[in-house]
Amino acid sequence: MHGNFALQDDITHAIVDTLKLKLAISPPPASRSTDAYDAYLQGLFYSDKSTEEALRKSLEFFERALEQDPRFSARGRE
């Protein structure tokens, strides 16, 4: 039984390592678009989960934030 849990743990870590995102924990300065900021926050929420589905969902929210405010990605580099 312990072997099954170890295998599941190894698979989970492999998925997370494969899809790992390098994100800043602190939010960027306020965006003019509250919708973009909301999408960013939802992306952060899902990026903290350890399932492939949640990580894919976080990417969708981050992409949505960029679509709503393209300057959103540059905020951390200013």
mmCIF file of N, CA, C and O in Angstrom:
data_model
loop_
_atom_site.group_PDB
_atom_site.id
_atom_site.type_symbol
_atom_site.label_atom_id
_atom_site.label_comp_id
_atom_site.label_asym_id
_atom_site.label_seq_id
_atom_site.Cartn_x
_atom_site.Cartn_y
_atom_site.Cartn_z
ATOM 1 N N MET A 1 0.810 -1.191 0.000
ATOM 2 C CA MET A 1 0.000 0.000 0.000
ATOM 3 C C MET A 1 0.857 1.260 0.000
ATOM 4 O O MET A 1 0.534 2.227 -0.641
ATOM 5 N N HIS A 2 1.971 1.211 0.746
ATOM 6 C CA HIS A 2 2.851 2.375 0.783
ATOM 7 C C HIS A 2 3.478 2.622 -0.584
ATOM 8 O O HIS A 2 3.772 3.760 -0.924
ATOM 9 N N GLY A 3 3.669 1.563 -1.353
ATOM 10 C CA GLY A 3 4.230 1.709 -2.694
ATOM 11 C C GLY A 3 3.317 2.504 -3.601
ATOM 12 O O GLY A 3 3.774 3.290 -4.427
ATOM 13 N N ASN A 4 2.001 2.319 -3.457
ATOM 14 C CA ASN A 4 1.041 3.065 -4.268
ATOM 15 C C ASN A 4 1.109 4.560 -3.962
ATOM 16 O O ASN A 4 1.076 5.394 -4.861
ATOM 17 N N PHE A 5 1.187 4.892 -2.670
ATOM 18 C CA PHE A 5 1.260 6.297 -2.288
ATOM 19 C C PHE A 5 2.565 6.925 -2.771
ATOM 20 O O PHE A 5 2.580 8.083 -3.211
ATOM 21 N N ALA A 6 3.636 6.192 -2.680
ATOM 22 C CA ALA A 6 4.925 6.698 -3.141
ATOM 23 C C ALA A 6 4.889 6.934 -4.650
ATOM 24 O O ALA A 6 5.398 7.949 -5.141
ATOM 25 N N LEU A 7 4.273 6.015 -5.384
ATOM 26 C CA LEU A 7 4.158 6.162 -6.832
ATOM 27 C C LEU A 7 3.307 7.383 -7.176
ATOM 28 O O LEU A 7 3.673 8.181 -8.040
ATOM 29 N N GLN A 8 2.170 7.548 -6.475
ATOM 30 C CA GLN A 8 1.321 8.716 -6.709
ATOM 31 C C GLN A 8 2.086 10.009 -6.405
ATOM 32 O O GLN A 8 1.974 10.996 -7.130
ATOM 33 N N ASP A 9 2.851 9.995 -5.336
ATOM 34 C CA ASP A 9 3.635 11.165 -4.961
ATOM 35 C C ASP A 9 4.677 11.475 -6.031
ATOM 36 O O ASP A 9 4.863 12.632 -6.414
ATOM 37 N N ASP A 10 5.338 10.450 -6.548
ATOM 38 C CA ASP A 10 6.342 10.644 -7.603
ATOM 39 C C ASP A 10 5.703 11.216 -8.866
ATOM 40 O O ASP A 10 6.255 12.120 -9.502
ATOM 41 N N ILE A 11 4.528 10.707 -9.221
ATOM 42 C CA ILE A 11 3.831 11.191 -10.422
ATOM 43 C C ILE A 11 3.426 12.651 -10.241
ATOM 44 O O ILE A 11 3.612 13.478 -11.128
ATOM 45 N N THR A 12 2.891 12.967 -9.058
ATOM 46 C CA THR A 12 2.479 14.346 -8.776
ATOM 47 C C THR A 12 3.662 15.290 -8.869
ATOM 48 O O THR A 12 3.577 16.357 -9.487
ATOM 49 N N HIS A 13 4.780 14.915 -8.275
ATOM 50 C CA HIS A 13 5.971 15.764 -8.330
ATOM 51 C C HIS A 13 6.478 15.920 -9.763
ATOM 52 O O HIS A 13 6.922 17.006 -10.143
ATOM 53 N N ALA A 14 6.410 14.872 -10.544
ATOM 54 C CA ALA A 14 6.855 14.957 -11.935
ATOM 55 C C ALA A 14 5.983 15.919 -12.730
ATOM 56 O O ALA A 14 6.487 16.721 -13.529
ATOM 57 N N ILE A 15 4.671 15.865 -12.514
ATOM 58 C CA ILE A 15 3.752 16.766 -13.216
ATOM 59 C C ILE A 15 4.018 18.207 -12.802
ATOM 60 O O ILE A 15 4.114 19.102 -13.640
ATOM 61 N N VAL A 16 4.132 18.429 -11.510
ATOM 62 C CA VAL A 16 4.373 19.787 -11.010
ATOM 63 C C VAL A 16 5.701 20.325 -11.534
ATOM 64 O O VAL A 16 5.781 21.470 -11.976
ATOM 65 N N ASP A 17 6.736 19.512 -11.517
ATOM 66 C CA ASP A 17 8.037 19.955 -12.021
ATOM 67 C C ASP A 17 7.980 20.279 -13.507
ATOM 68 O O ASP A 17 8.612 21.225 -13.972
ATOM 69 N N THR A 18 7.209 19.506 -14.254
ATOM 70 C CA THR A 18 7.084 19.729 -15.682
ATOM 71 C C THR A 18 6.346 21.024 -15.988
ATOM 72 O O THR A 18 6.701 21.756 -16.900
ATOM 73 N N LEU A 19 5.318 21.302 -15.207
ATOM 74 C CA LEU A 19 4.484 22.467 -15.478
ATOM 75 C C LEU A 19 4.779 23.656 -14.570
ATOM 76 O O LEU A 19 4.033 24.620 -14.552
ATOM 77 N N LYS A 20 5.865 23.581 -13.838
ATOM 78 C CA LYS A 20 6.166 24.610 -12.837
ATOM 79 C C LYS A 20 6.240 25.997 -13.469
ATOM 80 O O LYS A 20 6.826 26.193 -14.514
ATOM 81 N N LEU A 21 5.626 26.927 -12.779
ATOM 82 C CA LEU A 21 5.635 28.316 -13.212
ATOM 83 C C LEU A 21 6.473 29.127 -12.239
ATOM 84 O O LEU A 21 6.432 28.908 -11.042
ATOM 85 N N LYS A 22 7.231 30.046 -12.782
ATOM 86 C CA LYS A 22 7.983 30.943 -11.919
ATOM 87 C C LYS A 22 7.169 32.225 -11.792
ATOM 88 O O LYS A 22 7.128 33.027 -12.709
ATOM 89 N N LEU A 23 6.503 32.362 -10.665
ATOM 90 C CA LEU A 23 5.633 33.507 -10.445
ATOM 91 C C LEU A 23 6.076 34.285 -9.218
ATOM 92 O O LEU A 23 6.527 33.715 -8.234
ATOM 93 N N ALA A 24 5.903 35.561 -9.280
ATOM 94 C CA ALA A 24 6.148 36.388 -8.100
ATOM 95 C C ALA A 24 4.945 36.229 -7.175
ATOM 96 O O ALA A 24 3.810 36.208 -7.617
ATOM 97 N N ILE A 25 5.197 36.097 -5.907
ATOM 98 C CA ILE A 25 4.126 35.928 -4.946
ATOM 99 C C ILE A 25 3.376 37.240 -4.739
ATOM 100 O O ILE A 25 2.170 37.263 -4.602
ATOM 101 N N SER A 26 4.073 38.344 -4.711
ATOM 102 C CA SER A 26 3.405 39.616 -4.494
ATOM 103 C C SER A 26 2.731 40.072 -5.777
ATOM 104 O O SER A 26 3.267 39.905 -6.872
ATOM 105 N N PRO A 27 1.544 40.650 -5.654
ATOM 106 C CA PRO A 27 0.828 41.102 -6.852
ATOM 107 C C PRO A 27 1.517 42.304 -7.475
ATOM 108 O O PRO A 27 2.172 43.083 -6.771
ATOM 109 N N PRO A 28 1.389 42.440 -8.771
ATOM 110 C CA PRO A 28 1.967 43.603 -9.431
ATOM 111 C C PRO A 28 1.189 44.856 -9.037
ATOM 112 O O PRO A 28 0.102 44.748 -8.483
ATOM 113 N N PRO A 29 1.723 46.027 -9.337
ATOM 114 C CA PRO A 29 0.974 47.253 -9.061
ATOM 115 C C PRO A 29 -0.397 47.198 -9.729
ATOM 116 O O PRO A 29 -0.593 46.500 -10.723
ATOM 117 N N ALA A 30 -1.302 47.946 -9.164
ATOM 118 C CA ALA A 30 -2.685 47.920 -9.648
ATOM 119 C C ALA A 30 -2.759 48.152 -11.151
ATOM 120 O O ALA A 30 -2.119 49.037 -11.695
ATOM 121 N N SER A 31 -3.545 47.337 -11.792
ATOM 122 C CA SER A 31 -3.775 47.444 -13.217
ATOM 123 C C SER A 31 -4.982 48.350 -13.435
ATOM 124 O O SER A 31 -5.845 48.462 -12.574
ATOM 125 N N ARG A 32 -5.045 48.960 -14.586
ATOM 126 C CA ARG A 32 -6.230 49.756 -14.894
ATOM 127 C C ARG A 32 -7.442 48.859 -15.050
ATOM 128 O O ARG A 32 -8.554 49.276 -14.851
ATOM 129 N N SER A 33 -7.225 47.616 -15.390
ATOM 130 C CA SER A 33 -8.310 46.679 -15.611
ATOM 131 C C SER A 33 -8.496 45.795 -14.375
ATOM 132 O O SER A 33 -7.646 44.966 -14.068
ATOM 133 N N THR A 34 -9.600 45.990 -13.681
ATOM 134 C CA THR A 34 -9.857 45.141 -12.516
ATOM 135 C C THR A 34 -10.139 43.710 -12.957
ATOM 136 O O THR A 34 -9.846 42.775 -12.216
ATOM 137 N N ASP A 35 -10.669 43.543 -14.169
ATOM 138 C CA ASP A 35 -10.909 42.191 -14.681
ATOM 139 C C ASP A 35 -9.588 41.446 -14.886
ATOM 140 O O ASP A 35 -9.479 40.264 -14.586
ATOM 141 N N ALA A 36 -8.582 42.162 -15.383
ATOM 142 C CA ALA A 36 -7.265 41.548 -15.579
ATOM 143 C C ALA A 36 -6.668 41.156 -14.236
ATOM 144 O O ALA A 36 -6.089 40.076 -14.090
ATOM 145 N N TYR A 37 -6.810 42.021 -13.245
ATOM 146 C CA TYR A 37 -6.271 41.731 -11.921
ATOM 147 C C TYR A 37 -7.003 40.550 -11.287
ATOM 148 O O TYR A 37 -6.376 39.680 -10.671
ATOM 149 N N ASP A 38 -8.315 40.485 -11.462
ATOM 150 C CA ASP A 38 -9.082 39.340 -10.947
ATOM 151 C C ASP A 38 -8.619 38.035 -11.592
ATOM 152 O O ASP A 38 -8.467 37.015 -10.915
ATOM 153 N N ALA A 39 -8.400 38.066 -12.904
ATOM 154 C CA ALA A 39 -7.926 36.871 -13.605
ATOM 155 C C ALA A 39 -6.544 36.470 -13.092
ATOM 156 O O ALA A 39 -6.256 35.282 -12.908
ATOM 157 N N TYR A 40 -5.690 37.462 -12.842
ATOM 158 C CA TYR A 40 -4.355 37.198 -12.288
ATOM 159 C C TYR A 40 -4.465 36.515 -10.926
ATOM 160 O O TYR A 40 -3.777 35.523 -10.658
ATOM 161 N N LEU A 41 -5.348 37.033 -10.060
ATOM 162 C CA LEU A 41 -5.519 36.438 -8.728
ATOM 163 C C LEU A 41 -6.046 35.010 -8.817
ATOM 164 O O LEU A 41 -5.612 34.128 -8.065
ATOM 165 N N GLN A 42 -6.974 34.778 -9.739
ATOM 166 C CA GLN A 42 -7.474 33.415 -9.914
ATOM 167 C C GLN A 42 -6.367 32.501 -10.428
ATOM 168 O O GLN A 42 -6.275 31.347 -10.021
ATOM 169 N N GLY A 43 -5.522 33.017 -11.296
ATOM 170 C CA GLY A 43 -4.377 32.246 -11.771
ATOM 171 C C GLY A 43 -3.441 31.872 -10.636
ATOM 172 O O GLY A 43 -2.954 30.743 -10.560
ATOM 173 N N LEU A 44 -3.191 32.830 -9.727
ATOM 174 C CA LEU A 44 -2.352 32.532 -8.562
ATOM 175 C C LEU A 44 -2.975 31.448 -7.694
ATOM 176 O O LEU A 44 -2.281 30.548 -7.212
ATOM 177 N N PHE A 45 -4.287 31.530 -7.500
ATOM 178 C CA PHE A 45 -4.988 30.537 -6.683
ATOM 179 C C PHE A 45 -4.779 29.137 -7.245
ATOM 180 O O PHE A 45 -4.393 28.213 -6.530
ATOM 181 N N TYR A 46 -5.020 28.974 -8.539
ATOM 182 C CA TYR A 46 -4.903 27.648 -9.142
ATOM 183 C C TYR A 46 -3.448 27.193 -9.289
ATOM 184 O O TYR A 46 -3.170 25.998 -9.279
ATOM 185 N N SER A 47 -2.513 28.144 -9.397
ATOM 186 C CA SER A 47 -1.109 27.746 -9.546
ATOM 187 C C SER A 47 -0.560 27.143 -8.262
ATOM 188 O O SER A 47 0.464 26.469 -8.278
ATOM 189 N N ASP A 48 -1.251 27.363 -7.163
ATOM 190 C CA ASP A 48 -0.815 26.827 -5.872
ATOM 191 C C ASP A 48 -1.274 25.380 -5.673
ATOM 192 O O ASP A 48 -0.871 24.728 -4.728
ATOM 193 N N LYS A 49 -2.115 24.888 -6.546
ATOM 194 C CA LYS A 49 -2.611 23.508 -6.451
ATOM 195 C C LYS A 49 -1.597 22.566 -7.103
ATOM 196 O O LYS A 49 -0.773 22.978 -7.884
ATOM 197 N N SER A 50 -1.672 21.309 -6.771
ATOM 198 C CA SER A 50 -0.669 20.382 -7.300
ATOM 199 C C SER A 50 -1.263 19.350 -8.261
ATOM 200 O O SER A 50 -0.845 18.210 -8.285
ATOM 201 N N THR A 51 -2.238 19.793 -9.049
ATOM 202 C CA THR A 51 -2.761 18.891 -10.068
ATOM 203 C C THR A 51 -2.523 19.503 -11.445
ATOM 204 O O THR A 51 -2.447 20.733 -11.585
ATOM 205 N N GLU A 52 -2.424 18.659 -12.415
ATOM 206 C CA GLU A 52 -2.201 19.136 -13.775
ATOM 207 C C GLU A 52 -3.375 20.007 -14.227
ATOM 208 O O GLU A 52 -3.186 21.062 -14.841
ATOM 209 N N GLU A 53 -4.595 19.578 -13.900
ATOM 210 C CA GLU A 53 -5.794 20.329 -14.296
ATOM 211 C C GLU A 53 -5.778 21.746 -13.702
ATOM 212 O O GLU A 53 -6.062 22.719 -14.394
ATOM 213 N N ALA A 54 -5.414 21.858 -12.430
ATOM 214 C CA ALA A 54 -5.379 23.172 -11.781
ATOM 215 C C ALA A 54 -4.293 24.051 -12.391
ATOM 216 O O ALA A 54 -4.502 25.255 -12.587
ATOM 217 N N LEU A 55 -3.142 23.475 -12.707
ATOM 218 C CA LEU A 55 -2.066 24.261 -13.307
ATOM 219 C C LEU A 55 -2.444 24.737 -14.705
ATOM 220 O O LEU A 55 -2.139 25.867 -15.090
ATOM 221 N N ARG A 56 -3.130 23.897 -15.438
ATOM 222 C CA ARG A 56 -3.601 24.318 -16.770
ATOM 223 C C ARG A 56 -4.630 25.443 -16.634
ATOM 224 O O ARG A 56 -4.630 26.392 -17.416
ATOM 225 N N LYS A 57 -5.490 25.333 -15.629
ATOM 226 C CA LYS A 57 -6.494 26.360 -15.386
ATOM 227 C C LYS A 57 -5.808 27.679 -15.011
ATOM 228 O O LYS A 57 -6.240 28.748 -15.436
ATOM 229 N N SER A 58 -4.737 27.598 -14.217
ATOM 230 C CA SER A 58 -4.020 28.820 -13.839
ATOM 231 C C SER A 58 -3.441 29.499 -15.078
ATOM 232 O O SER A 58 -3.487 30.731 -15.192
ATOM 233 N N LEU A 59 -2.917 28.715 -16.013
ATOM 234 C CA LEU A 59 -2.390 29.292 -17.256
ATOM 235 C C LEU A 59 -3.483 30.014 -18.033
ATOM 236 O O LEU A 59 -3.257 31.083 -18.599
ATOM 237 N N GLU A 60 -4.690 29.427 -18.057
ATOM 238 C CA GLU A 60 -5.811 30.069 -18.757
ATOM 239 C C GLU A 60 -6.124 31.430 -18.129
ATOM 240 O O GLU A 60 -6.359 32.414 -18.844
ATOM 241 N N PHE A 61 -6.115 31.492 -16.801
ATOM 242 C CA PHE A 61 -6.398 32.758 -16.133
ATOM 243 C C PHE A 61 -5.290 33.779 -16.379
ATOM 244 O O PHE A 61 -5.571 34.964 -16.594
ATOM 245 N N PHE A 62 -4.034 33.348 -16.365
ATOM 246 C CA PHE A 62 -2.935 34.278 -16.643
ATOM 247 C C PHE A 62 -3.023 34.810 -18.072
ATOM 248 O O PHE A 62 -2.805 35.993 -18.326
ATOM 249 N N GLU A 63 -3.354 33.936 -19.009
ATOM 250 C CA GLU A 63 -3.503 34.375 -20.397
ATOM 251 C C GLU A 63 -4.664 35.355 -20.531
ATOM 252 O O GLU A 63 -4.578 36.340 -21.259
ATOM 253 N N ARG A 64 -5.758 35.092 -19.815
ATOM 254 C CA ARG A 64 -6.910 35.989 -19.838
ATOM 255 C C ARG A 64 -6.518 37.364 -19.289
ATOM 256 O O ARG A 64 -6.922 38.392 -19.833
ATOM 257 N N ALA A 65 -5.717 37.381 -18.227
ATOM 258 C CA ALA A 65 -5.275 38.656 -17.656
ATOM 259 C C ALA A 65 -4.468 39.444 -18.695
ATOM 260 O O ALA A 65 -4.653 40.658 -18.837
ATOM 261 N N LEU A 66 -3.610 38.762 -19.443
ATOM 262 C CA LEU A 66 -2.811 39.427 -20.468
ATOM 263 C C LEU A 66 -3.662 39.918 -21.629
ATOM 264 O O LEU A 66 -3.388 40.973 -22.204
ATOM 265 N N GLU A 67 -4.697 39.154 -21.976
ATOM 266 C CA GLU A 67 -5.586 39.580 -23.059
ATOM 267 C C GLU A 67 -6.345 40.844 -22.660
ATOM 268 O O GLU A 67 -6.553 41.732 -23.484
ATOM 269 N N GLN A 68 -6.746 40.925 -21.394
ATOM 270 C CA GLN A 68 -7.526 42.068 -20.937
ATOM 271 C C GLN A 68 -6.674 43.306 -20.710
ATOM 272 O O GLN A 68 -7.153 44.421 -20.823
ATOM 273 N N ASP A 69 -5.406 43.109 -20.392
ATOM 274 C CA ASP A 69 -4.480 44.230 -20.194
ATOM 275 C C ASP A 69 -3.074 43.766 -20.559
ATOM 276 O O ASP A 69 -2.366 43.231 -19.716
ATOM 277 N N PRO A 70 -2.652 43.955 -21.818
ATOM 278 C CA PRO A 70 -1.335 43.481 -22.270
ATOM 279 C C PRO A 70 -0.172 44.049 -21.470
ATOM 280 O O PRO A 70 0.883 43.440 -21.406
ATOM 281 N N ARG A 71 -0.347 45.202 -20.850
ATOM 282 C CA ARG A 71 0.728 45.790 -20.049
ATOM 283 C C ARG A 71 0.905 45.054 -18.726
ATOM 284 O O ARG A 71 1.859 45.294 -18.006
ATOM 285 N N PHE A 72 0.011 44.175 -18.404
ATOM 286 C CA PHE A 72 0.035 43.473 -17.117
ATOM 287 C C PHE A 72 1.325 42.697 -16.937
ATOM 288 O O PHE A 72 1.886 42.662 -15.847
ATOM 289 N N SER A 73 1.847 42.083 -17.983
ATOM 290 C CA SER A 73 3.063 41.266 -17.874
ATOM 291 C C SER A 73 4.301 42.118 -17.644
ATOM 292 O O SER A 73 5.254 41.666 -17.025
ATOM 293 N N ALA A 74 4.306 43.331 -18.129
ATOM 294 C CA ALA A 74 5.477 44.190 -17.987
ATOM 295 C C ALA A 74 5.526 44.888 -16.631
ATOM 296 O O ALA A 74 6.536 45.458 -16.272
ATOM 297 N N ARG A 75 4.464 44.832 -15.885
ATOM 298 C CA ARG A 75 4.398 45.575 -14.617
ATOM 299 C C ARG A 75 5.505 45.146 -13.649
ATOM 300 O O ARG A 75 6.033 45.965 -12.939
ATOM 301 N N GLY A 76 5.823 43.872 -13.606
ATOM 302 C CA GLY A 76 6.834 43.407 -12.675
ATOM 303 C C GLY A 76 8.240 43.820 -13.082
ATOM 304 O O GLY A 76 9.149 43.789 -12.276
ATOM 305 N N ARG A 77 8.435 44.203 -14.322
ATOM 306 C CA ARG A 77 9.772 44.548 -14.816
ATOM 307 C C ARG A 77 10.030 46.050 -14.785
ATOM 308 O O ARG A 77 11.103 46.487 -15.106
ATOM 309 N N GLU A 78 9.032 46.863 -14.437
ATOM 310 C CA GLU A 78 9.204 48.314 -14.441
ATOM 311 C C GLU A 78 10.016 48.774 -13.263
ATOM 312 O O GLU A 78 10.055 48.218 -12.237
#
